Coordinates of C-alpha atoms and ligand atoms in Angstrom, one line a residue:
M581 CA 13.0 16.8 -11.2
Q582 CA 10.2 19.0 -10.0
N583 CA 11.1 21.3 -7.1
T584 CA 8.5 24.0 -6.5
Q585 CA 4.9 23.5 -5.5
K586 CA 3.9 25.1 -8.9
D587 CA 6.1 22.6 -10.8
I588 CA 4.6 19.7 -8.8
L589 CA 1.1 20.7 -9.5
E590 CA 1.8 21.3 -13.2
F591 CA 3.3 17.9 -13.5
L592 CA 0.3 16.2 -11.7
N593 CA -2.2 18.2 -13.8
K594 CA -0.7 16.8 -17.0
R595 CA -0.4 13.4 -15.5
I596 CA -3.9 12.8 -14.0
G597 CA -6.1 15.6 -15.3
K598 CA -7.5 18.7 -13.7
S599 CA -10.7 17.3 -12.2
H600 CA -9.0 14.4 -10.4
L601 CA -6.2 16.7 -9.2
E602 CA -8.6 19.3 -7.9
K603 CA -10.8 16.8 -6.1
R604 CA -7.7 15.2 -4.5
L605 CA -6.2 18.5 -3.4
K606 CA -9.6 19.8 -2.1
M607 CA -10.1 16.6 0.0
Q608 CA -6.5 16.8 1.3
R609 CA -6.9 20.5 2.3
E610 CA -10.3 20.1 4.0
H611 CA -10.3 16.5 5.4
A612 CA -6.7 15.1 5.7
A613 CA -6.8 15.2 9.5
D614 CA -10.5 14.8 10.1
V615 CA -11.9 11.9 12.2
Y616 CA -15.1 12.0 10.1
N617 CA -15.4 12.8 6.4
R618 CA -17.7 11.7 3.7
G619 CA -15.1 11.5 0.8
G620 CA -14.2 7.9 0.9
I621 CA -15.9 4.5 1.5
T622 CA -15.2 4.6 5.2
K623 CA -16.6 7.7 7.1
F624 CA -14.8 7.1 10.5
H625 CA -11.0 7.6 10.5
P626 CA -9.5 6.4 13.8
E627 CA -6.0 7.0 12.2
N628 CA -6.7 10.7 12.9
L629 CA -8.0 10.2 16.4
E630 CA -5.1 11.6 18.4
P631 CA -6.6 11.1 22.0
M632 CA -7.0 7.4 21.1
M633 CA -3.3 7.1 20.2
I634 CA -2.4 8.9 23.4
A635 CA -4.6 6.5 25.4
L636 CA -3.1 3.5 23.7
D637 CA 0.4 4.9 24.4
I638 CA -0.5 5.3 28.1
L639 CA -2.0 1.8 28.2
L640 CA 1.1 0.2 26.8
K641 CA 3.3 2.1 29.3
I642 CA 1.3 1.2 32.4
T643 CA 1.2 -2.4 31.3
F644 CA 5.0 -2.4 30.8
L645 CA 4.4 -3.4 27.2
K646 CA 5.6 -0.3 25.4
K647 CA 9.3 -1.3 25.1
H648 CA 8.3 -4.7 23.8
A649 CA 5.7 -3.2 21.3
V650 CA 8.2 -0.7 19.9
K651 CA 10.8 -3.5 19.5
N652 CA 8.1 -5.6 17.6
S653 CA 7.6 -2.7 15.2
L654 CA 11.1 -3.6 13.7
D655 CA 10.5 -7.3 13.8
I656 CA 9.8 -7.4 10.1
R657 CA 8.8 -10.9 8.9
I658 CA 9.2 -12.2 5.3
E659 CA 6.0 -13.8 4.3
K660 CA 5.7 -16.0 1.2
N661 CA 2.5 -16.4 -0.8
D662 CA 1.9 -18.4 -4.0
I663 CA -0.6 -17.1 -6.5
L664 CA -1.9 -20.0 -8.6
S665 CA -3.9 -19.5 -11.8
G666 CA -4.3 -21.1 -15.1
R667 CA -4.4 -17.6 -16.7
I668 CA -0.7 -16.7 -15.8
P669 CA 1.4 -16.6 -18.9
Q670 CA 3.9 -19.5 -19.1
K671 CA 6.9 -17.1 -19.1
F672 CA 5.7 -15.7 -15.8
H673 CA 5.6 -19.1 -14.1
G674 CA 7.8 -18.5 -11.0
F675 CA 7.8 -14.7 -11.4
T676 CA 8.3 -13.1 -7.9
I677 CA 6.8 -9.9 -6.7
L678 CA 8.1 -8.2 -3.6
Q679 CA 5.2 -6.3 -1.9
L680 CA 5.8 -3.5 0.6
S681 CA 2.8 -1.8 2.1
D682 CA 2.0 0.8 4.7
I683 CA 5.7 1.7 5.2
H684 CA 4.9 4.9 7.0
I685 CA 8.6 5.4 6.7
D686 CA 9.0 8.6 8.7
G687 CA 7.5 6.7 11.7
Y688 CA 10.3 4.0 12.0
V689 CA 12.3 4.4 15.1
D690 CA 15.4 3.5 13.2
G691 CA 14.6 5.7 10.1
G692 CA 13.9 2.6 8.0
E693 CA 17.5 1.2 8.2
K694 CA 16.5 -2.3 9.1
L695 CA 14.0 -2.5 6.3
C696 CA 16.6 -1.4 3.7
E697 CA 19.0 -4.0 5.1
I698 CA 16.5 -6.8 4.7
I699 CA 15.5 -5.8 1.2
R700 CA 19.1 -5.8 0.0
R701 CA 19.3 -9.5 0.8
L702 CA 16.2 -10.6 -1.2
S703 CA 15.8 -11.6 -4.8
Y704 CA 12.7 -10.9 -6.8
D705 CA 11.6 -9.7 -10.2
L706 CA 9.4 -6.8 -9.5
C707 CA 8.5 -4.6 -6.4
V708 CA 5.1 -3.2 -5.7
I709 CA 4.4 -0.7 -2.9
T710 CA 0.7 -0.6 -2.0
G711 CA 0.4 2.9 -0.4
D712 CA 0.9 4.7 2.9
F713 CA 4.4 6.1 2.6
R714 CA 3.9 8.8 5.3
Y715 CA 3.4 8.3 9.0
L716 CA 0.7 11.0 9.6
T717 CA -2.2 11.8 7.3
H718 CA -1.4 15.5 7.3
G719 CA 1.5 18.0 7.5
D720 CA 5.0 17.9 6.1
Y721 CA 5.9 15.2 3.6
D722 CA 9.4 16.2 2.7
R723 CA 11.1 13.8 5.2
C724 CA 8.8 11.0 4.0
V725 CA 9.9 11.6 0.4
L726 CA 13.6 11.8 1.4
L727 CA 13.5 8.5 3.3
T728 CA 11.5 6.8 0.6
K729 CA 14.1 7.7 -2.0
K730 CA 16.7 6.2 0.2
L731 CA 14.6 3.0 0.6
V732 CA 14.1 2.8 -3.2
R733 CA 17.8 2.8 -3.7
S734 CA 18.0 -0.5 -1.7
I735 CA 15.5 -2.1 -4.1
S736 CA 17.0 -3.9 -7.0
C737 CA 15.0 -5.9 -9.6
R738 CA 14.7 -6.3 -13.3
H739 CA 11.2 -4.9 -13.7
G740 CA 11.4 -1.9 -11.3
V741 CA 9.1 -0.5 -8.7
V742 CA 5.4 0.2 -9.2
A743 CA 3.4 2.0 -6.5
I744 CA 0.0 3.4 -5.5
L745 CA -1.1 6.1 -3.0
G746 CA -2.7 5.3 0.3
N747 CA -4.9 7.4 2.6
H748 CA -1.8 8.8 4.4
D749 CA -0.3 10.1 1.2
F750 CA -0.6 13.5 -0.3
I751 CA -0.5 13.4 -4.1
E752 CA 2.4 15.9 -4.1
I753 CA 4.8 13.1 -3.1
V754 CA 4.5 11.5 -6.5
P755 CA 7.0 13.5 -8.6
G756 CA 9.8 13.3 -5.9
I757 CA 9.5 9.6 -5.5
E758 CA 9.1 9.0 -9.2
S759 CA 12.4 10.9 -9.7
E760 CA 14.0 7.8 -8.1
G761 CA 12.6 5.5 -10.8
V762 CA 9.3 4.4 -9.2
T763 CA 6.1 4.4 -11.4
F764 CA 2.9 5.4 -9.6
L765 CA -0.4 4.0 -11.0
I766 CA -3.1 6.6 -10.2
N767 CA -6.2 5.0 -11.8
D768 CA -3.9 3.7 -14.5
N769 CA -2.3 0.5 -15.6
K770 CA 1.0 -0.8 -17.0
R771 CA 2.2 -4.0 -18.8
I772 CA 5.1 -6.0 -17.5
S773 CA 6.7 -8.0 -20.3
R774 CA 8.9 -11.0 -20.2
E775 CA 10.2 -12.9 -23.2
G776 CA 7.3 -11.8 -25.5
Q777 CA 4.5 -12.3 -22.9
S778 CA 3.0 -9.9 -20.5
I779 CA 0.8 -9.4 -17.4
V780 CA -0.9 -6.2 -16.4
L781 CA -0.6 -4.2 -13.2
A782 CA -3.4 -1.8 -12.5
G783 CA -3.6 0.7 -9.6
V784 CA -6.2 2.8 -8.0
D785 CA -6.0 6.0 -6.0
D786 CA -7.2 6.0 -2.4
S787 CA -10.8 4.9 -1.8
H788 CA -10.7 5.0 2.0
M789 CA -10.4 8.7 2.8
Y790 CA -10.3 10.6 -0.5
G791 CA -12.7 8.6 -2.7
T792 CA -10.6 9.3 -5.7
D793 CA -10.3 5.7 -6.9
D794 CA -11.7 4.9 -10.4
L795 CA -11.5 1.2 -11.0
P796 CA -13.0 1.3 -14.6
K797 CA -10.4 3.9 -15.6
A798 CA -7.6 1.9 -13.9
L799 CA -8.6 -1.2 -15.9
S800 CA -9.3 0.6 -19.3
G801 CA -7.5 -0.9 -22.3
I802 CA -7.0 -4.3 -20.7
S803 CA -8.2 -7.3 -22.7
N804 CA -10.1 -10.2 -21.1
H805 CA -7.3 -12.6 -21.8
E806 CA -4.6 -10.6 -19.9
F807 CA -3.7 -11.7 -16.4
T808 CA -4.4 -8.6 -14.3
I809 CA -3.1 -7.7 -10.8
L810 CA -4.8 -4.8 -9.1
L811 CA -3.0 -2.7 -6.5
A812 CA -5.5 -1.2 -4.2
H813 CA -4.5 0.3 -0.8
S814 CA -7.7 -0.9 0.9
P815 CA -9.0 -4.5 0.5
S816 CA -12.6 -3.1 0.6
I817 CA -12.5 -3.0 -3.2
Y818 CA -12.7 -6.8 -3.4
R819 CA -16.3 -7.0 -4.6
K820 CA -15.9 -4.4 -7.4
A821 CA -12.6 -6.0 -8.4
A822 CA -14.1 -9.5 -8.7
S823 CA -17.1 -8.1 -10.7
M824 CA -14.6 -6.5 -13.2
K825 CA -12.7 -9.8 -13.7
V826 CA -9.5 -8.8 -12.0
D827 CA -7.4 -11.9 -11.4
C828 CA -5.5 -10.8 -8.3
C829 CA -5.6 -8.0 -5.8
L830 CA -2.8 -6.9 -3.5
S831 CA -3.7 -4.6 -0.6
G832 CA -2.6 -3.3 2.8
H833 CA -4.2 -0.6 4.9
S834 CA -5.6 -2.6 7.8
H835 CA -2.1 -3.3 9.4
G836 CA -3.7 -6.6 10.4
G837 CA -4.9 -4.6 13.4
Q838 CA -1.3 -3.6 14.4
V839 CA -2.0 -3.8 18.2
C840 CA -3.8 -7.1 18.6
L841 CA -4.9 -9.5 21.3
P842 CA -3.0 -12.9 21.5
G843 CA -3.6 -14.9 18.4
G844 CA -3.5 -11.8 16.2
I845 CA -7.1 -10.8 17.0
A846 CA -7.5 -7.3 15.7
L847 CA -9.1 -4.7 18.1
M848 CA -9.7 -2.5 15.1
T849 CA -9.4 -3.1 11.3
N850 CA -10.1 0.4 9.9
T851 CA -11.9 -0.9 6.9
N852 CA -15.5 -2.1 6.1
A853 CA -14.1 -5.3 4.5
P854 CA -14.9 -8.4 6.5
R855 CA -12.2 -9.7 8.8
K856 CA -11.1 -12.5 6.4
Y857 CA -9.8 -9.8 4.1
I858 CA -7.7 -7.9 6.6
A859 CA -4.5 -10.0 6.6
G860 CA -2.9 -12.7 4.5
P861 CA -4.3 -14.6 1.5
W862 CA -8.0 -14.6 0.6
T863 CA -10.3 -15.4 -2.3
Y864 CA -13.6 -14.0 -3.4
H865 CA -15.2 -15.9 -6.3
N866 CA -12.5 -16.0 -8.9
L867 CA -10.5 -13.2 -7.4
K868 CA -7.3 -14.1 -5.4
G869 CA -6.2 -11.5 -3.0
Y870 CA -3.6 -10.8 -0.4
T871 CA -3.7 -8.1 2.4
S872 CA -0.3 -7.2 3.9
R873 CA -0.2 -6.6 7.7
G874 CA 2.0 -3.6 6.7
T875 CA 5.7 -3.1 6.7
G876 CA 5.7 -0.2 9.1
S877 CA 3.3 1.2 11.8
S878 CA 1.1 4.2 12.2
G879 CA -0.4 6.0 15.1
L880 CA 2.3 4.6 17.3
P881 CA 5.6 2.9 16.3
A882 CA 4.3 -0.2 18.2
R883 CA 2.9 -3.6 17.4
L884 CA 1.5 -6.5 19.5
F885 CA 0.7 -10.0 18.3
C886 CA 0.9 -8.7 14.7
P887 CA 4.4 -8.3 13.3
P888 CA 5.1 -6.1 10.3
E889 CA 5.8 -7.9 7.0
I890 CA 7.3 -7.8 3.6
T891 CA 5.8 -10.2 1.2
L892 CA 7.2 -12.3 -1.6
H893 CA 4.4 -13.4 -4.0
R894 CA 5.2 -16.1 -6.5
L895 CA 3.1 -16.5 -9.6
L896 CA 2.5 -20.1 -10.6
L897 CA 0.8 -21.3 -13.7
F898 CA -1.5 -24.0 -12.5
P899 CA -2.6 -26.4 -13.9
V900 CA 0.5 -26.2 -16.1
Ligands
FE2_2321 FE1 -1.3 2.4 6.7

């Protein structure tokens, strides 16, 4: 296990290469807490707009909704989604993937206890975590790593845990979380095998704030006949993913709006993707996608008309 900052950077240098690491670290140093930056796809970052969060907090208090909204942040729903495709290998028919996204674990008012308890009761074949482990986009990440390790110990499945980074995550969290058995895909891919057949999981680094995503690299070495699931923190990658023949894309990032109007109408989506891509299942040409509303909350540990979720995706070979 890597302990010192020097060890962490040496590990990452070998893992993702000097140029990617230098770009990521430079962006983190210079722009992690900026409201505007030009590094990623989206230039405006309301997640860093502290006065707006303070105003929202005041608004919830004066409308007597704060207590209710905080309680909602722990009302984690289990959503089920079927992914149908004629390209799914027969041995993966019925294969179940647990998706956690936008956990922001150090922001939970209960330290993530309820989430661990729910996960222990579920059964699934593989777990994917689609980014945003940390509550803030800057500052200390030790508590986030510590709580994530505890969470990972409550995950139990045959094919392990595969994760990507989000815009709230410093790349330095990778070695600590991987020491608990998680595999990060940082513009990389990995095959999951079952009884002689396989599917591919590909994952990109953050596109939203750091612009360090590299989809061609993440998909390199994958044959056309292989069923490929892309893990991308922001759904804004949908057009590129479809053009590169990805079968399925699992995302998060938008939180579904988090604090919404009745009917789940988001006041803000924090992505340039159209609204149909910000929550739940969607399709774009041959690409099937799903955007999680997020398992945790950011900015404020509060939700209105937009409960947090964990998602069980079932792969179904169709037509059989
Ligand atoms: Fe998030």
